[in-house]
Coordinates of C-alpha atoms in Angstrom, one line a residue:
Chain A
M1 CA 27.7 -28.3 -19.1
P2 CA 27.5 -30.3 -16.2
Q3 CA 24.1 -31.6 -15.6
T4 CA 24.1 -32.2 -12.2
L5 CA 25.9 -29.4 -10.6
A6 CA 25.7 -25.4 -10.9
V7 CA 29.1 -23.7 -10.8
Q8 CA 29.6 -20.4 -9.8
T9 CA 32.8 -18.2 -9.2
H10 CA 33.3 -15.3 -6.9
Q11 CA 36.2 -14.0 -7.0
A12 CA 39.0 -16.5 -6.3
V13 CA 36.6 -18.9 -4.9
R14 CA 34.4 -21.5 -7.1
L15 CA 31.1 -22.3 -5.7
I16 CA 29.7 -25.8 -6.6
T17 CA 26.0 -26.5 -5.6
L18 CA 24.9 -30.1 -6.2
Q19 CA 21.7 -30.1 -8.1
R20 CA 19.4 -33.2 -8.4
P21 CA 16.4 -31.5 -6.2
Q22 CA 14.1 -34.9 -7.1
A23 CA 16.5 -36.9 -5.5
L24 CA 17.7 -34.8 -2.6
N25 CA 20.9 -34.6 -4.3
A26 CA 21.6 -38.2 -4.3
L27 CA 24.9 -39.0 -5.4
N28 CA 24.4 -40.9 -8.5
T29 CA 27.5 -42.0 -11.1
E30 CA 27.0 -38.9 -13.3
L31 CA 26.8 -36.1 -10.3
L32 CA 30.4 -37.8 -9.0
G33 CA 31.6 -37.8 -12.4
E34 CA 30.8 -34.3 -12.9
L35 CA 32.1 -32.9 -9.2
A36 CA 35.5 -35.0 -10.2
A37 CA 35.6 -33.3 -13.4
E38 CA 34.8 -29.9 -12.2
L39 CA 37.3 -30.4 -9.5
D40 CA 39.9 -31.3 -12.0
A41 CA 39.2 -27.8 -13.6
V42 CA 39.6 -26.2 -10.8
E43 CA 43.2 -27.8 -9.8
N44 CA 44.3 -26.4 -13.2
D45 CA 43.0 -23.0 -12.9
P46 CA 45.4 -20.7 -11.1
A47 CA 42.7 -18.4 -10.7
I48 CA 40.7 -20.2 -8.1
G49 CA 42.1 -20.3 -4.4
A50 CA 39.3 -22.4 -2.9
V51 CA 36.2 -24.3 -3.4
V52 CA 32.8 -24.7 -1.7
I53 CA 30.7 -27.2 -1.9
T54 CA 27.0 -27.4 -1.2
G55 CA 23.5 -28.5 -1.5
S56 CA 20.4 -27.1 -1.4
R57 CA 18.4 -25.7 1.8
K58 CA 16.9 -29.1 2.5
A59 CA 19.7 -31.5 1.5
F60 CA 23.5 -31.4 1.1
A61 CA 23.1 -34.9 -0.3
A62 CA 20.9 -37.4 1.2
G63 CA 23.1 -40.5 0.0
A64 CA 24.1 -42.7 -2.8
D65 CA 21.5 -43.3 -5.8
I66 CA 20.1 -46.4 -4.2
K67 CA 17.9 -47.3 -7.4
E68 CA 21.6 -47.4 -9.3
M69 CA 23.5 -49.3 -6.7
A70 CA 20.7 -51.9 -6.8
E71 CA 21.5 -53.0 -10.2
R72 CA 25.3 -53.6 -9.2
D73 CA 26.1 -57.2 -8.4
L74 CA 29.5 -58.3 -7.3
V75 CA 31.4 -57.5 -10.4
G76 CA 29.6 -54.6 -11.0
I77 CA 30.7 -53.4 -7.6
L78 CA 34.3 -54.6 -8.4
N79 CA 34.4 -52.5 -11.5
D80 CA 32.6 -49.8 -10.0
P81 CA 33.5 -46.5 -11.7
R82 CA 32.4 -44.3 -8.8
L83 CA 35.8 -45.4 -7.0
A84 CA 38.0 -43.3 -9.1
H85 CA 35.7 -40.3 -8.6
W86 CA 35.7 -40.5 -4.9
Q87 CA 39.9 -40.7 -5.3
R88 CA 39.9 -37.6 -7.6
I89 CA 37.8 -35.7 -4.9
A90 CA 40.0 -37.2 -1.9
G91 CA 43.2 -36.0 -4.1
F92 CA 42.2 -32.9 -4.5
K93 CA 45.0 -30.2 -3.6
K94 CA 43.1 -26.9 -3.2
P95 CA 41.2 -26.5 0.0
L96 CA 37.5 -28.0 -0.2
I97 CA 34.9 -26.4 1.8
A98 CA 31.7 -28.2 2.4
A99 CA 28.6 -26.1 3.5
V100 CA 26.0 -28.2 4.7
N101 CA 22.2 -27.6 5.2
G102 CA 19.8 -30.3 5.7
F103 CA 20.5 -33.8 5.2
A104 CA 24.1 -35.2 4.8
L105 CA 23.6 -38.9 4.9
G106 CA 25.7 -41.8 3.5
G107 CA 27.7 -41.0 0.8
G108 CA 26.3 -37.2 1.4
C109 CA 28.2 -37.5 4.8
E110 CA 31.1 -39.0 3.3
L111 CA 31.6 -36.2 0.7
A112 CA 31.2 -33.8 3.2
M113 CA 34.1 -35.5 5.2
H114 CA 36.3 -35.2 2.1
A115 CA 35.9 -31.4 2.3
D116 CA 38.8 -30.1 4.6
I117 CA 36.2 -27.7 6.6
I118 CA 32.5 -28.5 7.1
I119 CA 30.4 -25.4 8.0
A120 CA 27.1 -26.7 8.9
G121 CA 23.5 -25.1 9.3
E122 CA 21.5 -25.3 12.2
D123 CA 19.2 -27.9 11.0
A124 CA 22.0 -29.9 9.2
Q125 CA 21.9 -33.6 10.3
F126 CA 24.9 -36.3 9.5
G127 CA 24.4 -39.9 9.4
Q128 CA 25.5 -43.1 8.0
P129 CA 22.5 -45.0 7.5
E130 CA 23.9 -47.7 5.0
I131 CA 23.4 -50.4 7.7
N132 CA 19.7 -50.0 7.4
L133 CA 19.9 -51.4 3.9
G134 CA 22.0 -54.0 4.6
I135 CA 25.3 -52.5 3.4
M136 CA 28.2 -50.6 4.9
P137 CA 29.6 -46.9 4.2
G138 CA 32.0 -47.3 1.1
A139 CA 33.7 -43.9 0.4
G140 CA 35.2 -43.6 3.8
G141 CA 32.2 -43.3 6.0
T142 CA 34.1 -45.9 8.4
Q143 CA 37.2 -44.2 8.3
R144 CA 36.9 -40.5 8.2
L145 CA 34.1 -40.8 10.6
L146 CA 35.9 -42.3 13.2
R147 CA 39.1 -40.4 12.7
A148 CA 36.7 -37.1 13.5
V149 CA 34.2 -37.9 15.9
G150 CA 36.3 -40.7 17.7
K151 CA 35.4 -44.6 18.0
S152 CA 32.2 -44.6 20.2
L153 CA 30.2 -42.1 18.5
A154 CA 31.0 -43.4 14.6
T155 CA 30.2 -46.9 15.3
Q156 CA 27.0 -46.0 17.1
M157 CA 26.6 -43.9 14.3
V158 CA 27.4 -46.6 11.6
L159 CA 25.8 -49.3 13.5
T160 CA 22.3 -47.7 14.0
G161 CA 22.4 -45.6 11.1
E162 CA 21.0 -43.1 13.3
A163 CA 22.0 -39.2 12.4
I164 CA 23.3 -36.7 14.7
T165 CA 22.6 -33.1 14.6
A166 CA 24.7 -30.1 13.4
R167 CA 25.6 -29.2 17.2
Q168 CA 26.2 -33.0 18.1
A169 CA 28.5 -32.9 14.8
Q170 CA 30.2 -29.7 16.3
Q171 CA 30.8 -30.7 19.8
A172 CA 32.0 -34.0 18.1
G173 CA 34.6 -32.3 16.2
L174 CA 32.9 -33.1 12.6
V175 CA 32.2 -29.6 11.9
S176 CA 34.4 -26.5 12.6
E177 CA 31.1 -23.9 13.0
V178 CA 27.5 -24.1 13.2
T179 CA 25.7 -20.9 11.3
Q180 CA 21.9 -20.0 10.8
P181 CA 20.9 -22.2 7.6
E182 CA 20.7 -19.0 5.2
L183 CA 24.0 -18.0 6.1
T184 CA 25.7 -21.4 6.0
V185 CA 27.2 -21.0 2.2
E186 CA 28.0 -17.0 2.9
R187 CA 30.1 -18.1 6.1
A188 CA 31.9 -20.8 3.9
L189 CA 32.4 -18.6 1.0
Q190 CA 34.0 -15.8 3.6
I191 CA 36.3 -18.6 4.9
A192 CA 37.4 -19.6 1.2
Q193 CA 38.1 -16.1 0.3
T194 CA 40.2 -15.6 3.5
I195 CA 42.1 -18.8 2.6
A196 CA 42.2 -17.9 -1.3
A197 CA 43.9 -14.6 -0.1
K198 CA 47.0 -16.5 1.2
A199 CA 49.9 -17.7 -0.5
P200 CA 49.0 -20.6 -2.7
L201 CA 51.9 -22.9 -2.3
A202 CA 51.9 -22.3 1.6
V203 CA 48.3 -23.3 1.6
R204 CA 48.8 -26.6 -0.7
L205 CA 51.7 -27.7 1.6
A206 CA 49.8 -27.3 4.6
K207 CA 46.9 -29.0 3.7
E208 CA 48.7 -31.7 2.4
A209 CA 50.7 -31.9 5.9
L210 CA 47.3 -31.5 7.7
L211 CA 46.1 -35.0 5.6
K212 CA 49.6 -36.6 6.4
A213 CA 48.1 -36.5 10.1
F214 CA 45.8 -39.3 9.2
D215 CA 48.0 -41.9 7.4
T216 CA 51.3 -41.7 9.3
D217 CA 53.0 -41.9 12.5
L218 CA 53.6 -38.9 14.8
A219 CA 57.7 -39.1 13.7
S220 CA 56.9 -39.3 10.1
G221 CA 54.4 -36.5 10.0
L222 CA 56.7 -34.4 11.8
R223 CA 59.2 -35.3 9.2
F224 CA 57.0 -34.4 6.5
E225 CA 55.9 -31.2 8.0
R226 CA 59.9 -30.3 8.2
H227 CA 60.2 -31.1 4.6
A228 CA 57.1 -29.0 3.7
F229 CA 57.8 -25.8 5.7
T230 CA 61.5 -26.0 4.2
L231 CA 60.4 -26.1 0.7
L232 CA 58.6 -22.8 1.3
A233 CA 61.7 -21.2 2.2
G234 CA 62.2 -21.4 -1.9
T235 CA 59.3 -19.4 -2.5
R236 CA 59.0 -15.5 -3.6
D237 CA 55.6 -15.7 -1.6
R238 CA 57.5 -16.3 1.7
E239 CA 60.0 -13.5 1.2
E240 CA 57.0 -11.4 0.5
G241 CA 55.0 -12.3 3.4
I242 CA 57.7 -11.8 5.8
R243 CA 58.7 -8.4 4.4
A244 CA 55.1 -7.3 4.1
F245 CA 54.6 -8.1 7.9
Q246 CA 58.1 -5.8 8.5
E247 CA 56.8 -3.1 6.9
K248 CA 53.2 -3.5 8.5
R249 CA 51.3 -3.7 5.1
R250 CA 48.7 -6.6 3.5
A251 CA 50.9 -8.9 1.4
T252 CA 50.2 -9.4 -2.3
F253 CA 50.8 -13.1 -3.1
T254 CA 51.6 -14.5 -6.7
G255 CA 51.9 -18.2 -6.4
Q256 CA 55.7 -18.0 -6.9
Chain B
M1 CA -9.6 -31.3 3.6
N2 CA -12.3 -32.2 6.0
F3 CA -11.2 -32.7 9.3
E4 CA -12.9 -34.6 12.1
H5 CA -11.8 -33.5 15.6
I6 CA -10.4 -29.9 14.6
L7 CA -11.8 -27.0 12.9
F8 CA -9.2 -25.3 10.4
S9 CA -9.8 -22.3 8.3
I10 CA -7.2 -19.7 6.4
E11 CA -8.6 -16.1 5.7
A12 CA -6.3 -12.9 5.0
G13 CA -3.2 -14.4 6.0
V14 CA -4.5 -15.8 9.5
A15 CA -5.0 -19.5 9.9
T16 CA -7.2 -20.8 12.5
L17 CA -6.8 -24.0 14.4
S18 CA -9.3 -24.8 16.9
L19 CA -9.3 -28.2 18.5
N20 CA -12.7 -29.9 18.3
R21 CA -13.5 -32.6 20.7
P22 CA -15.8 -30.6 23.2
D23 CA -17.4 -33.6 24.9
Q24 CA -13.5 -34.9 25.8
L25 CA -12.6 -31.3 26.5
N26 CA -10.5 -31.4 23.4
S27 CA -8.3 -34.3 24.8
F28 CA -5.6 -35.4 22.2
N29 CA -5.9 -39.0 20.9
A30 CA -4.1 -40.3 17.8
Q31 CA -6.5 -39.1 15.2
M32 CA -6.5 -35.4 16.7
H33 CA -2.7 -35.7 16.7
G34 CA -3.0 -36.3 13.1
E35 CA -5.2 -33.8 12.0
V36 CA -3.3 -30.9 14.0
R37 CA -0.2 -32.1 12.2
E38 CA -1.7 -32.1 8.8
A39 CA -3.3 -28.6 9.5
L40 CA 0.3 -27.3 10.8
K41 CA 2.0 -28.5 7.7
Q42 CA -0.7 -26.3 5.7
V43 CA 0.3 -23.5 7.2
R44 CA 4.0 -24.0 7.0
Q45 CA 3.8 -24.5 3.3
N46 CA 1.0 -21.9 2.2
S47 CA 3.1 -18.7 1.8
E48 CA -0.3 -16.6 2.3
V49 CA -0.4 -17.9 5.5
R50 CA 1.3 -15.0 8.4
V51 CA -0.1 -15.8 11.5
L52 CA -1.5 -18.9 13.4
L53 CA -4.3 -18.9 16.0
L54 CA -4.6 -21.8 18.0
T55 CA -7.8 -22.5 20.1
G56 CA -10.4 -24.7 21.8
E57 CA -14.2 -25.2 21.0
G58 CA -16.6 -25.5 23.9
R59 CA -15.9 -25.2 27.7
G60 CA -12.3 -26.4 27.6
F61 CA -9.1 -25.4 25.5
C62 CA -7.6 -29.1 26.0
A63 CA -7.4 -31.5 28.7
G64 CA -4.0 -33.2 27.5
Q65 CA -3.8 -36.7 26.5
D66 CA -7.3 -38.5 26.3
L67 CA -6.6 -41.6 28.8
A68 CA -9.0 -43.6 27.2
D69 CA -6.5 -44.0 24.2
R70 CA -4.1 -45.4 26.9
N71 CA -5.6 -47.5 29.1
V72 CA -3.6 -49.5 31.1
A73 CA -4.9 -52.8 32.2
P74 CA -3.8 -54.4 35.4
G75 CA -1.5 -57.1 34.9
S76 CA -0.5 -55.9 31.0
A77 CA 3.0 -54.7 30.4
A78 CA 3.7 -51.2 31.5
P79 CA 3.3 -48.6 28.4
D80 CA 6.2 -46.9 26.5
L81 CA 4.9 -43.3 27.0
G82 CA 8.2 -42.0 25.6
E83 CA 7.1 -43.7 22.5
S84 CA 4.1 -41.6 22.4
I85 CA 5.8 -38.3 23.3
E86 CA 8.6 -39.0 20.9
K87 CA 6.0 -39.7 18.2
F88 CA 3.0 -37.1 18.8
Y89 CA 4.0 -34.4 21.5
N90 CA 7.4 -33.9 21.0
P91 CA 7.2 -33.2 17.0
L92 CA 3.6 -31.0 17.7
I93 CA 5.9 -28.8 20.2
R94 CA 8.8 -28.4 17.9
Q95 CA 6.3 -27.4 15.1
L96 CA 4.9 -24.5 17.1
R97 CA 7.9 -23.2 18.4
D98 CA 9.8 -23.6 15.0
L99 CA 6.9 -21.9 12.7
P100 CA 8.5 -19.2 10.9
M101 CA 5.8 -16.8 11.8
P102 CA 4.2 -15.4 15.2
V103 CA 1.5 -18.3 16.7
I104 CA -1.3 -16.9 18.9
C105 CA -2.9 -19.1 21.6
A106 CA -6.1 -18.3 22.7
V107 CA -6.6 -20.2 25.6
N108 CA -10.8 -20.6 26.2
G109 CA -11.1 -23.1 29.1
V110 CA -9.2 -25.2 31.3
A111 CA -5.9 -26.4 29.8
A112 CA -4.7 -29.4 31.7
G113 CA -1.7 -31.8 31.0
A114 CA -0.1 -31.5 28.0
G115 CA -3.1 -29.2 27.3
A116 CA -1.6 -26.6 29.6
N117 CA 1.8 -26.9 28.1
I118 CA 1.5 -26.6 24.5
P119 CA 0.0 -22.8 24.9
L120 CA 3.5 -22.4 26.5
A121 CA 5.0 -23.6 23.3
C122 CA 3.1 -20.6 21.1
D123 CA 4.6 -17.0 20.8
L124 CA 1.3 -15.2 22.7
V125 CA -1.0 -16.9 25.0
L126 CA -4.2 -14.9 25.5
A127 CA -6.8 -16.4 28.4
A128 CA -10.1 -16.0 29.1
R129 CA -10.8 -15.2 32.5
S130 CA -12.4 -18.2 33.4
A131 CA -9.7 -20.2 32.0
S132 CA -7.2 -22.2 34.0
F133 CA -3.7 -24.3 34.0
I134 CA -3.3 -27.5 35.5
Q135 CA -0.2 -29.1 35.8
A136 CA -1.9 -32.6 36.1
F137 CA 0.5 -34.8 35.7
C138 CA 2.0 -35.2 39.2
K139 CA -1.8 -36.8 40.2
L140 CA -1.0 -39.5 37.6
G141 CA 2.5 -40.3 38.8
L142 CA 4.0 -38.6 35.4
V143 CA 6.5 -35.9 34.6
P144 CA 5.4 -32.5 33.0
D145 CA 5.6 -33.0 29.2
S146 CA 5.2 -31.3 25.9
G147 CA 8.4 -28.8 26.8
G148 CA 6.5 -28.4 30.4
T149 CA 9.8 -28.9 32.7
W150 CA 11.7 -26.4 30.4
T151 CA 9.2 -23.7 30.2
L152 CA 7.6 -23.5 33.6
P153 CA 10.8 -22.5 35.4
R154 CA 11.9 -20.0 32.8
L155 CA 8.3 -18.1 32.6
V156 CA 7.7 -18.4 36.2
G157 CA 11.1 -19.0 38.1
M158 CA 11.9 -22.4 39.6
A159 CA 10.3 -21.9 42.8
R160 CA 6.8 -21.7 41.5
A161 CA 7.6 -24.1 38.3
K162 CA 8.1 -26.9 41.3
A163 CA 5.0 -25.8 43.2
L164 CA 2.9 -25.8 39.7
A165 CA 4.3 -29.4 38.7
L166 CA 4.6 -31.2 42.4
L167 CA 1.1 -29.8 43.8
G168 CA -0.7 -30.2 40.5
E169 CA -3.0 -27.2 41.5
R170 CA -5.3 -25.0 39.4
L171 CA -3.8 -21.9 38.4
S172 CA -6.2 -19.4 37.7
A173 CA -5.3 -17.4 34.3
E174 CA -5.3 -14.1 36.3
Q175 CA -2.7 -15.7 38.5
A176 CA -0.9 -16.9 35.7
A177 CA -0.8 -13.4 33.5
Q178 CA 0.5 -12.2 37.0
W179 CA 2.9 -14.6 37.3
G180 CA 4.5 -14.1 33.8
L181 CA 3.2 -17.2 32.4
I182 CA 1.0 -15.9 29.8
Y183 CA 0.6 -12.7 28.3
R184 CA -3.0 -11.5 29.3
V185 CA -6.4 -12.2 30.5
V186 CA -9.7 -10.8 28.7
E187 CA -13.0 -11.1 29.6
D188 CA -14.3 -14.7 28.3
S189 CA -17.1 -13.2 25.5
E190 CA -14.1 -11.0 24.0
L191 CA -11.6 -13.6 24.1
R192 CA -11.6 -15.0 20.3
E193 CA -12.6 -11.3 18.8
E194 CA -9.4 -10.1 21.0
A195 CA -7.2 -12.6 19.8
L196 CA -8.4 -12.2 16.1
K197 CA -7.7 -8.6 16.5
L198 CA -4.3 -9.5 17.7
A199 CA -4.5 -12.0 14.7
R200 CA -5.3 -9.8 11.8
H201 CA -2.9 -7.2 13.2
L202 CA 0.2 -9.9 13.1
A203 CA -0.8 -10.9 9.3
T204 CA -0.1 -7.2 8.5
Q205 CA 3.4 -7.1 9.8
P206 CA 7.2 -7.9 8.8
T207 CA 6.3 -11.5 9.0
Y208 CA 10.1 -12.6 8.2
G209 CA 11.1 -10.2 10.9
L210 CA 8.8 -11.5 13.2
A211 CA 10.1 -14.7 12.5
L212 CA 13.5 -13.8 13.2
I213 CA 12.4 -12.3 16.3
K214 CA 10.8 -15.5 17.6
R215 CA 14.1 -17.6 16.2
S216 CA 16.3 -15.4 18.2
L217 CA 14.3 -15.0 21.8
N218 CA 13.6 -19.0 21.8
A219 CA 17.4 -19.3 21.6
S220 CA 18.2 -17.1 24.1
F221 CA 17.8 -19.5 26.8
N222 CA 20.4 -21.9 25.3
N223 CA 23.0 -19.2 24.1
S224 CA 25.9 -17.4 26.1
F225 CA 25.6 -13.9 26.0
D226 CA 28.5 -13.8 23.6
E227 CA 26.6 -16.5 21.3
Q228 CA 23.5 -14.6 21.4
L229 CA 25.1 -11.1 20.3
D230 CA 26.3 -13.1 17.3
M231 CA 23.2 -14.5 16.7
E232 CA 21.7 -11.2 16.8
R233 CA 24.7 -10.1 14.4
D234 CA 23.4 -12.7 12.0
L235 CA 19.5 -12.3 12.1
Q236 CA 19.7 -8.7 11.7
R237 CA 22.1 -9.5 8.4
L238 CA 19.2 -11.5 7.3
A239 CA 16.4 -9.1 8.4
G240 CA 18.5 -6.2 6.3
R241 CA 18.0 -7.9 3.4
S242 CA 14.0 -8.3 3.4
E243 CA 11.6 -6.2 1.3
D244 CA 9.6 -5.5 4.2
Y245 CA 12.7 -3.7 5.8
R246 CA 13.3 -1.5 2.8
E247 CA 9.9 -0.7 2.8
G248 CA 9.7 0.0 6.2
V249 CA 12.7 2.6 6.0
S250 CA 10.8 4.3 2.9
A251 CA 7.7 4.5 4.4
F252 CA 9.5 6.5 7.6
M253 CA 11.1 8.4 5.4
E254 CA 8.5 9.3 3.4
K255 CA 6.2 9.9 6.5
R256 CA 3.7 7.0 5.3
S257 CA 2.2 3.9 7.1
P258 CA 4.2 1.0 5.3
S259 CA 2.4 -1.9 3.4
F260 CA 4.3 -5.1 4.0
K261 CA 4.3 -8.2 2.7
G262 CA 6.0 -10.6 5.3
R263 CA 8.8 -11.5 3.0

């Protein structure tokens, strides 16, 4: 049983709730480890088609655990076990949706950016305040943020440490939808259910192709997309999808 | 909690906050700001409270910023008034607008400067017949703050908003009500009782639903028609899950008066 997460299953969607209320869900090593282990389990569970990750009404996650960080010296950071957990989260193959209310700061903002889709409550705040501690983002904050919001805003956020609102985040492209805070998780679950009802192999390859856009040139990205597209031609779900469309009925996908 | 510059009490679901520096027409200094902030925090945290009544002691409601707190000596560097607004006035205005319950303001006398705009951040404004509103900022070379430049044109139209803000003339309570700046005018001797009556009524109503109404109306000026329709859908979804909605429907069906809990 995880100590720092609550896990529920809603039909084909796993809802993971970060639970360290005393520390505004600060991401300590234990929490990241439990999250990575949970994603491992979901990866191997064919009944789950998508994951929603959320925090509390007040904080998605307000950063890394400063106490824990202070105890690591140079060598400690070089051997940091957290890196493997982050890589596990980044390598997760099923769709991951972050439902963000309140603070998503530092590691919390970085965790949200590991998700494929971010839904934010109206009072959500996104920021990378690491610079205020004489450090800098260390889990993608300088890379994913810049790719999502562009150079000027990302640089401003990382160098001033000042947060942006949910609306600003949506305008900048960091967030796809802004909701009433009470409905953030519900909306994220809705989107996750929609995705979970699609053909799993198509979803998986589409996610992979989308992520490719970040680390290849256009030509290679297009080549990857074409290969993935071609691969799907060998699936039963493709036949079913096309036939259901022709017969004007809802498709039933099996993941084959 | 003992306050020096405000009177604050909570009784039967009604929180009453009265500005209490009558010799300075209840103008704001840093300490009064701090006390108001503390009181509003209690209002927010106390689940018993279902309505806030804001008023002032003595002959004025509030004369805005206490300029003694802000003396600009000749030859000294220009003050950063933006900082004072960022630190004191904007958080206060945001708190009043965001409180998840109706906020009644009983304007008992002159309301000038920020004191004229604080009531406009409340939900229901009653004013004594002798009360008046003065956008005094222009007389000092300043800009209406505490939301004034946003609320005035929305409440009275641009032409009157500009006249009020550029001329800084006294607007009688009567005129303010006729223009739609405030909800209504009552006789001086009846103001407190009328405001309390309103507060006691609201304290028995479905507070959660009222908070959602307030949220939707506050958002309406910034939303497109489509966005507002979406918001109505979302807020109605939330309202429909409240205990009070259930109670309201069953009371209606059973032809009895409802007993709302505010949840």
